[in-house]
Coordinates of C-alpha atoms in Angstrom, one line a residue:
M716 CA -84.2 40.5 -87.2
E717 CA -82.9 40.1 -83.6
A718 CA -79.8 42.5 -84.6
N719 CA -82.3 45.1 -86.0
K720 CA -84.4 45.1 -82.4
N721 CA -81.1 45.4 -80.5
N722 CA -80.1 48.3 -83.0
N723 CA -83.4 49.9 -81.9
V724 CA -82.9 49.6 -78.3
G725 CA -79.5 51.4 -78.7
V726 CA -80.9 54.1 -80.5
N727 CA -83.7 54.6 -78.1
H728 CA -81.5 54.6 -75.2
H729 CA -79.1 57.2 -77.0
H730 CA -82.3 59.2 -77.7
H731 CA -83.6 59.0 -74.3
H732 CA -80.2 59.8 -72.8
K733 CA -79.9 62.8 -75.0
E734 CA -83.4 64.1 -73.7
E735 CA -82.1 63.9 -70.2
E736 CA -79.1 66.0 -70.9
D737 CA -81.1 68.5 -72.7
D738 CA -83.4 68.5 -69.6
D739 CA -80.5 68.9 -67.3
E740 CA -79.2 71.7 -69.3
L741 CA -82.4 73.6 -69.3
L742 CA -83.0 73.0 -65.7
K743 CA -79.3 74.6 -65.0
I744 CA -80.1 77.7 -67.3
R745 CA -83.5 78.3 -65.3
I746 CA -81.8 77.9 -62.2
S747 CA -78.9 80.2 -63.0
S748 CA -81.3 82.8 -64.4
H749 CA -83.6 82.6 -61.4
P750 CA -83.7 85.7 -59.1
L751 CA -82.6 84.1 -56.1
Y752 CA -79.5 82.4 -57.8
E753 CA -77.1 85.3 -56.8
R754 CA -78.2 84.9 -53.1
L755 CA -77.7 80.9 -53.6
V756 CA -74.2 81.4 -54.7
E757 CA -73.7 84.0 -52.1
N758 CA -74.9 81.5 -49.3
H759 CA -72.6 78.8 -50.9
L760 CA -69.6 80.8 -50.5
N761 CA -70.4 82.0 -47.1
C762 CA -70.7 78.2 -46.0
L763 CA -67.1 77.9 -47.7
K764 CA -65.6 80.8 -45.9
V765 CA -66.9 79.6 -42.4
G766 CA -65.0 76.3 -43.1
G767 CA -62.0 78.2 -44.2
I768 CA -62.2 77.0 -47.7
G769 CA -63.0 80.3 -49.2
D770 CA -60.3 82.1 -47.5
R771 CA -57.3 80.7 -49.4
G772 CA -58.1 82.6 -52.7
R773 CA -59.5 85.9 -51.2
N774 CA -57.7 87.8 -54.0
N775 CA -59.3 85.6 -56.5
S776 CA -63.1 86.1 -55.4
K777 CA -64.2 85.9 -59.1
S778 CA -62.5 82.7 -59.5
N779 CA -64.1 81.2 -56.3
Q780 CA -67.7 82.5 -57.4
R781 CA -67.3 80.8 -60.6
K782 CA -66.2 77.5 -59.0
A783 CA -69.2 77.8 -56.6
E784 CA -71.5 78.5 -59.5
H785 CA -70.2 75.5 -61.1
S786 CA -70.4 73.4 -58.0
I787 CA -73.9 74.4 -57.5
S788 CA -75.0 73.9 -61.0
T789 CA -73.6 70.3 -61.0
K790 CA -75.1 69.5 -57.7
I791 CA -78.5 70.8 -58.1
N792 CA -81.0 68.3 -59.4
P793 CA -84.0 68.7 -57.4
C794 CA -86.0 66.0 -59.2
C795 CA -85.4 63.5 -61.9
S796 CA -84.1 65.4 -64.8
S797 CA -87.0 64.4 -67.2
M798 CA -89.6 66.0 -64.9
Q799 CA -90.0 69.6 -65.5
L800 CA -90.5 72.1 -62.7
N801 CA -93.0 74.7 -63.0
Q802 CA -92.0 78.3 -61.8
S803 CA -93.6 78.0 -58.5
E804 CA -91.8 74.6 -57.8
L805 CA -88.4 76.1 -58.9
D806 CA -89.2 79.2 -56.6
L807 CA -89.8 77.0 -53.6
F808 CA -86.7 75.0 -54.3
M809 CA -84.5 78.0 -54.5
E810 CA -86.1 79.4 -51.4
G811 CA -85.6 76.0 -49.5
Y812 CA -81.9 75.5 -50.8
C813 CA -81.1 79.2 -49.9
S814 CA -82.6 78.5 -46.5
A815 CA -80.9 75.4 -45.9
L816 CA -77.4 76.8 -46.9
S817 CA -77.9 79.8 -44.2
K818 CA -78.9 77.1 -41.6
L819 CA -75.8 75.2 -42.7
K820 CA -73.6 78.2 -42.0
E821 CA -75.0 78.8 -38.6
A822 CA -74.7 75.3 -37.6
M823 CA -70.9 75.4 -38.8
E824 CA -70.3 78.7 -37.1
E825 CA -71.6 77.8 -33.6
P826 CA -68.8 75.4 -32.7
Q827 CA -66.2 77.9 -34.0
Q828 CA -67.6 80.5 -31.9
Q829 CA -67.7 78.4 -28.8
T830 CA -63.9 77.5 -29.5
I831 CA -63.0 81.1 -29.8
A832 CA -64.8 81.9 -26.6
F833 CA -63.0 78.9 -24.9
I834 CA -59.6 80.2 -26.4
N835 CA -60.1 83.8 -25.4
G836 CA -60.9 82.6 -21.8
M837 CA -57.9 80.5 -21.5
H838 CA -55.9 83.3 -22.7
S839 CA -57.2 85.8 -20.2
Q840 CA -56.5 83.1 -17.4
L841 CA -53.2 82.7 -18.5
R842 CA -52.7 86.7 -18.8
D843 CA -53.9 86.7 -15.1
L844 CA -51.4 84.2 -14.0
A845 CA -48.5 85.8 -15.8
R846 CA -49.2 89.1 -13.9
P847 CA -46.7 90.2 -11.2
T848 CA -48.3 90.3 -7.9
H849 CA -47.7 92.6 -5.2
L850 CA -46.1 89.8 -3.3
S851 CA -42.6 89.0 -4.3
P852 CA -42.2 85.0 -4.9
N853 CA -40.3 84.4 -1.7
V854 CA -43.0 86.3 0.2
F855 CA -45.6 84.2 -1.4
L856 CA -43.7 81.1 -0.5
Q857 CA -43.4 82.1 3.0
E858 CA -47.0 83.1 3.2
T859 CA -47.9 79.7 2.0
E860 CA -45.7 78.0 4.6
R861 CA -47.1 80.2 7.3
N862 CA -50.8 79.1 6.2
N863 CA -49.7 75.3 5.9
S864 CA -48.4 75.3 9.4
K865 CA -51.6 76.3 10.8
Y866 CA -53.2 73.2 9.7
V867 CA -50.2 70.8 11.1
D868 CA -51.3 71.3 14.9

């Protein structure tokens, strides 16, 4: 009798696990067929590009898109899989996820823009230092010595 009871528990667990997998697949299908899905994938790819991840395979953009779609479909799980989303909940989720990815991209770009501005400023200063002046180096040294002697008195 005990063995029969344990066997039923295993069957129930397997049945419950199969229902969760079916719910996950259904949710993935609903997400991938949602009108905002293409925007979601595009926003995801844009985040990868900011980080330099998407630039490695520029010539292979279809492959990158498939990888991003797979990445999104395996990561998206807005609620436990046994809970069914109604359409308005899915719409809100998709809008929120797209918005979050856009904000993430902006947050990732800001330090890069600051770094580029710093590098450009340094480059400009170095270029200014490297420009020949109307004074030759010897004249510059003599002028510096003359100015320094004024302060010695």
